[in-house]
Amino acid sequence: MVSDSQHPFFRPLWRRIAVVLFCAAWAAFEFYNGNQTWGWITLAVGAYAVWTFLINFEPSAPNGPTDPKDS
């Protein structure tokens, strides 16, 4: 069973970095507006994204044929 973090959508590195940067920007926005609770919650989500998408990520193999003559 493939977890959501192993979905093929997240295979490119730039998408995983974009998710992490979005969470960091959202947390900064919440802190800037004085919403400490939502800022910490969003920062925690961002920290989880760093762990899941950058540190612990194992890309799955593409679903296409491995040998060109098989297609």
Short mmCIF file of the C-alpha atoms (twelve columns), coordinates in Angstrom:
data_MODEL
# 
_entry.id   MODEL 
# 
loop_
_atom_site.group_PDB 
_atom_site.id 
_atom_site.type_symbol 
_atom_site.label_atom_id 
_atom_site.label_alt_id 
_atom_site.label_comp_id 
_atom_site.label_asym_id 
_atom_site.label_seq_id 
_atom_site.Cartn_x 
_atom_site.Cartn_y 
_atom_site.Cartn_z 
_atom_site.pdbx_PDB_model_num 
ATOM 1  C CA . MET A 1  0.000  0.000  0.000   1 
ATOM 2  C CA . VAL A 2  1.337  3.389  -0.980  1 
ATOM 3  C CA . SER A 3  1.024  6.202  1.536   1 
ATOM 4  C CA . ASP A 4  -0.114 9.642  0.451   1 
ATOM 5  C CA . SER A 5  3.426  10.999 0.716   1 
ATOM 6  C CA . GLN A 6  4.599  8.378  -1.806  1 
ATOM 7  C CA . HIS A 7  2.047  9.455  -4.422  1 
ATOM 8  C CA . PRO A 8  3.610  9.956  -7.890  1 
ATOM 9  C CA . PHE A 9  2.604  13.633 -7.748  1 
ATOM 10 C CA . PHE A 10 5.337  14.216 -5.139  1 
ATOM 11 C CA . ARG A 11 8.106  12.453 -7.094  1 
ATOM 12 C CA . PRO A 12 9.665  15.702 -8.478  1 
ATOM 13 C CA . LEU A 13 11.813 17.461 -5.891  1 
ATOM 14 C CA . TRP A 14 10.506 20.919 -6.817  1 
ATOM 15 C CA . ARG A 15 6.948  19.966 -5.807  1 
ATOM 16 C CA . ARG A 16 8.057  18.698 -2.418  1 
ATOM 17 C CA . ILE A 17 10.059 21.882 -1.826  1 
ATOM 18 C CA . ALA A 18 7.062  23.969 -2.938  1 
ATOM 19 C CA . VAL A 19 4.839  22.286 -0.333  1 
ATOM 20 C CA . VAL A 20 7.383  22.969 2.409   1 
ATOM 21 C CA . LEU A 21 7.833  26.602 1.348   1 
ATOM 22 C CA . PHE A 22 4.074  27.112 1.171   1 
ATOM 23 C CA . CYS A 23 3.682  25.867 4.749   1 
ATOM 24 C CA . ALA A 24 6.508  28.140 5.936   1 
ATOM 25 C CA . ALA A 25 5.009  31.158 4.163   1 
ATOM 26 C CA . TRP A 26 1.572  30.416 5.593   1 
ATOM 27 C CA . ALA A 27 3.033  30.142 9.104   1 
ATOM 28 C CA . ALA A 28 4.857  33.458 8.647   1 
ATOM 29 C CA . PHE A 29 1.603  35.055 7.449   1 
ATOM 30 C CA . GLU A 30 -0.253 33.802 10.522  1 
ATOM 31 C CA . PHE A 31 2.463  35.033 12.912  1 
ATOM 32 C CA . TYR A 32 2.534  38.398 11.136  1 
ATOM 33 C CA . ASN A 33 -1.215 38.790 11.646  1 
ATOM 34 C CA . GLY A 34 -0.948 37.907 15.335  1 
ATOM 35 C CA . ASN A 35 -2.536 34.465 15.102  1 
ATOM 36 C CA . GLN A 36 -0.085 32.594 17.300  1 
ATOM 37 C CA . THR A 37 -2.117 29.393 17.550  1 
ATOM 38 C CA . TRP A 38 -2.578 28.978 13.798  1 
ATOM 39 C CA . GLY A 39 1.025  30.002 13.252  1 
ATOM 40 C CA . TRP A 40 2.293  27.193 15.492  1 
ATOM 41 C CA . ILE A 41 -0.114 24.683 13.968  1 
ATOM 42 C CA . THR A 42 1.002  25.597 10.449  1 
ATOM 43 C CA . LEU A 43 4.645  25.542 11.516  1 
ATOM 44 C CA . ALA A 44 4.121  22.023 12.879  1 
ATOM 45 C CA . VAL A 45 2.577  20.962 9.558   1 
ATOM 46 C CA . GLY A 46 5.595  22.472 7.791   1 
ATOM 47 C CA . ALA A 47 7.988  20.578 10.061  1 
ATOM 48 C CA . TYR A 48 6.127  17.358 9.289   1 
ATOM 49 C CA . ALA A 49 6.368  18.187 5.576   1 
ATOM 50 C CA . VAL A 50 10.136 18.659 5.889   1 
ATOM 51 C CA . TRP A 51 10.431 15.267 7.588   1 
ATOM 52 C CA . THR A 52 8.108  13.494 5.153   1 
ATOM 53 C CA . PHE A 53 9.098  15.087 1.839   1 
ATOM 54 C CA . LEU A 54 12.762 15.963 2.264   1 
ATOM 55 C CA . ILE A 55 14.369 13.821 4.955   1 
ATOM 56 C CA . ASN A 56 12.456 10.525 4.871   1 
ATOM 57 C CA . PHE A 57 11.244 10.489 1.236   1 
ATOM 58 C CA . GLU A 58 11.871 7.365  -0.852  1 
ATOM 59 C CA . PRO A 59 10.721 7.895  -4.439  1 
ATOM 60 C CA . SER A 60 8.843  5.001  -5.974  1 
ATOM 61 C CA . ALA A 61 9.699  3.595  -9.367  1 
ATOM 62 C CA . PRO A 62 7.883  5.032  -12.389 1 
ATOM 63 C CA . ASN A 63 4.884  3.008  -13.555 1 
ATOM 64 C CA . GLY A 64 6.049  2.850  -17.171 1 
ATOM 65 C CA . PRO A 65 7.798  -0.084 -18.869 1 
ATOM 66 C CA . THR A 66 11.416 -0.600 -17.795 1 
ATOM 67 C CA . ASP A 67 12.623 -1.981 -21.127 1 
ATOM 68 C CA . PRO A 68 12.029 0.073  -24.330 1 
ATOM 69 C CA . LYS A 69 11.301 -3.057 -26.391 1 
ATOM 70 C CA . ASP A 70 8.455  -4.009 -23.961 1 
ATOM 71 C CA . SER A 71 6.294  -1.096 -25.112 1 
# 
